[in-house]
Amino acid sequence: MDISGASAIVTGGASGIGAACARQLAAKGAKVVIADLNAPAGEALAQEIGGAFVTVDVTNTEQIKAAVLKALELGPLWALVNSAGIGFAQRTIGRDGEFESAADLEAFKKVININLIGTFDATRLAATAMSRNTPNENGERGAIVNMASVAAFDGQIGQASYSASKGGVVGMTLPVARDLSASGIRVNTVAPGLIDTPIYGEGEQSELFKANLGQNVLFPKRLGVPDELASMVIECVTNSYMNAETIRVDGGIRMPPK
């Protein structure tokens, strides 16, 4: 599927994996909308790649619509990458046996709202715009790639909310792909393993920590880099026979309990 001259949206596109996806989509000729909360980084990246930045909280439907409308100003919308997400650890119960020490339910809901519901909201709105496209020679009108995680399959202690949200993204891949097939829109999911992003910080201690984490990877024994994830995203967007699939990009890691 050729995306040259088309527009694309990357949620969470201001940094990390999302930024790498935005750069690679732009290299394929797409006009990319960076949909993120980090305005300074998002605006700088948009200027770098000749795209646009829109402030988007993916729990806000109107802000997602604004990103879709901005994309349509740049060209017909042919690609969406859902990369926005959060995650943090909390145990299900406390050590003292008190109800008040159990996991924070509002924190659990927040992760679900951003990672799962936000992904679906962006999907339904972008797909609506894609459905208006004139189909190409393969009958395609667009492609959507969602970002899950190996935590969807190998969730660690404390990752209940994150694993549930990413498991939901994996679980909806096939039914949404089946649903959107009538409109010629493909849907795939990429599940990253341990990826070297700014979340790990900088400096000598950070590098030692990442090197230690990398020993858990089957091969190569290191953290992945955002461009390795982005290349798989681009394949899912441009390969017309990639549909309804979840692909782990993780160096073969299987996460231990903790």
Coordinates of C-alpha atoms in Angstrom, one line a residue, residues 67-214:
A67 CA -6.2 15.2 14.9
V68 CA -8.3 13.4 12.2
L69 CA -9.5 16.7 10.8
K70 CA -5.9 18.1 10.8
A71 CA -4.8 15.0 8.9
L72 CA -7.5 15.5 6.3
E73 CA -6.2 19.0 5.7
L74 CA -2.9 17.5 4.8
G75 CA -4.2 14.7 2.5
P76 CA -6.5 11.7 2.5
L77 CA -6.0 9.7 5.8
W78 CA -4.5 6.3 5.0
A79 CA -2.7 5.3 8.2
L80 CA -3.1 5.4 11.9
V81 CA -0.6 4.2 14.5
N82 CA -1.9 4.0 18.0
S83 CA 1.2 4.4 20.2
A84 CA 0.0 6.5 23.1
G85 CA 0.1 4.6 26.4
I86 CA 1.0 4.6 30.0
G87 CA 1.9 2.0 32.6
F88 CA 2.9 1.7 36.2
A89 CA 3.2 -1.1 38.8
Q90 CA 1.0 -1.8 41.8
R91 CA 0.2 -4.9 43.7
T92 CA -3.3 -6.2 43.8
I93 CA -3.5 -6.2 47.6
G94 CA -1.5 -4.6 50.4
R95 CA 0.6 -6.3 53.1
D96 CA -1.7 -5.4 56.0
G97 CA -4.9 -7.0 54.9
E98 CA -6.8 -3.7 54.9
F99 CA -9.2 -2.8 52.0
E100 CA -7.6 0.6 51.9
S101 CA -4.2 -0.9 51.0
A102 CA -5.6 -2.8 47.9
A103 CA -4.7 -1.6 44.5
D104 CA -5.9 1.9 43.5
L105 CA -9.0 1.2 41.3
E106 CA -8.9 4.7 39.8
A107 CA -5.3 4.2 38.7
F108 CA -6.3 0.9 37.1
K109 CA -9.2 2.6 35.2
K110 CA -6.8 5.3 34.0
V111 CA -4.5 2.8 32.3
I112 CA -7.5 1.1 30.7
N113 CA -8.9 4.4 29.6
I114 CA -5.7 5.5 27.9
N115 CA -4.3 2.3 26.6
L116 CA -7.4 0.4 25.5
I117 CA -10.4 2.7 25.2
G118 CA -8.2 5.5 23.8
T119 CA -6.9 3.1 21.2
F120 CA -10.4 2.0 20.2
D121 CA -11.7 5.6 20.1
A122 CA -8.8 6.7 17.7
T123 CA -9.4 3.6 15.6
R124 CA -13.2 4.1 15.2
L125 CA -12.7 7.8 14.3
A126 CA -9.8 7.4 11.9
A127 CA -11.4 4.4 10.3
T128 CA -14.5 6.5 9.7
A129 CA -12.4 9.0 7.8
M130 CA -10.6 6.2 5.9
S131 CA -13.9 4.7 4.8
R132 CA -14.5 7.7 2.6
N133 CA -11.2 7.1 0.6
T134 CA -11.3 6.0 -3.0
P135 CA -10.0 2.4 -2.8
N136 CA -6.6 1.6 -4.4
E137 CA -6.1 -1.2 -6.9
N138 CA -6.2 -3.8 -4.0
G139 CA -9.5 -2.4 -2.7
E140 CA -7.7 -0.8 0.3
R141 CA -8.8 2.4 2.0
G142 CA -6.3 2.5 4.8
A143 CA -4.4 0.6 7.5
I144 CA -4.3 0.8 11.3
V145 CA -1.5 -0.4 13.6
N146 CA -2.0 -0.7 17.3
M147 CA 0.8 -0.9 19.9
A148 CA 0.4 -3.6 22.5
S149 CA 3.2 -5.2 24.6
V150 CA 4.6 -8.6 25.5
A151 CA 3.0 -7.8 28.8
A152 CA -0.3 -8.8 27.1
F153 CA 1.1 -12.4 27.2
D154 CA 3.8 -12.4 29.9
G155 CA 2.5 -9.8 32.5
Q156 CA 4.7 -9.4 35.5
I157 CA 3.7 -9.0 39.1
G158 CA 2.2 -5.5 39.5
Q159 CA 1.3 -5.2 35.9
A160 CA -2.4 -6.1 36.1
S161 CA -3.7 -2.9 34.7
Y162 CA -1.0 -2.6 32.0
S163 CA -1.4 -6.3 30.9
A164 CA -5.2 -6.0 30.9
S165 CA -5.1 -3.0 28.7
K166 CA -2.6 -4.4 26.3
G167 CA -4.3 -7.8 26.3
G168 CA -7.5 -6.0 25.3
V169 CA -5.7 -4.4 22.4
V170 CA -4.6 -7.8 21.3
G171 CA -8.0 -9.2 21.8
M172 CA -9.8 -6.6 19.7
T173 CA -7.4 -6.9 16.7
L174 CA -9.2 -9.7 14.9
P175 CA -12.8 -8.6 15.5
V176 CA -12.0 -5.0 14.5
A177 CA -10.1 -6.3 11.4
R178 CA -13.0 -8.4 10.5
D179 CA -15.4 -5.5 11.0
L180 CA -13.4 -3.1 8.9
S181 CA -12.6 -5.5 6.1
A182 CA -15.8 -4.6 4.4
S183 CA -14.4 -1.0 4.1
G184 CA -11.0 -2.2 2.9
I185 CA -9.2 -1.2 6.1
R186 CA -6.6 -3.5 7.6
V187 CA -5.8 -3.7 11.3
N188 CA -2.7 -5.2 12.9
T189 CA -1.0 -5.0 16.3
V190 CA 2.7 -4.9 17.2
A191 CA 3.7 -6.1 20.7
P192 CA 7.1 -4.7 21.7
G193 CA 9.4 -6.3 24.2
L194 CA 12.0 -4.3 26.2
I195 CA 12.7 -1.2 24.1
D196 CA 15.3 1.5 24.8
T197 CA 13.2 4.7 25.3
P198 CA 13.6 7.8 27.5
I199 CA 11.6 6.0 30.3
Y200 CA 14.9 4.4 31.5
G201 CA 16.7 7.8 32.0
E202 CA 20.2 8.6 31.1
G203 CA 23.7 8.2 32.6
E204 CA 26.0 5.4 33.7
Q205 CA 23.5 3.9 36.1
S206 CA 20.8 3.9 33.5
E207 CA 23.1 2.2 31.0
L208 CA 24.0 -0.5 33.6
F209 CA 20.4 -1.1 34.4
K210 CA 19.5 -1.5 30.7
A211 CA 22.4 -3.8 30.1
N212 CA 21.2 -6.0 33.0
L213 CA 17.7 -6.0 31.6
G214 CA 19.0 -7.0 28.2

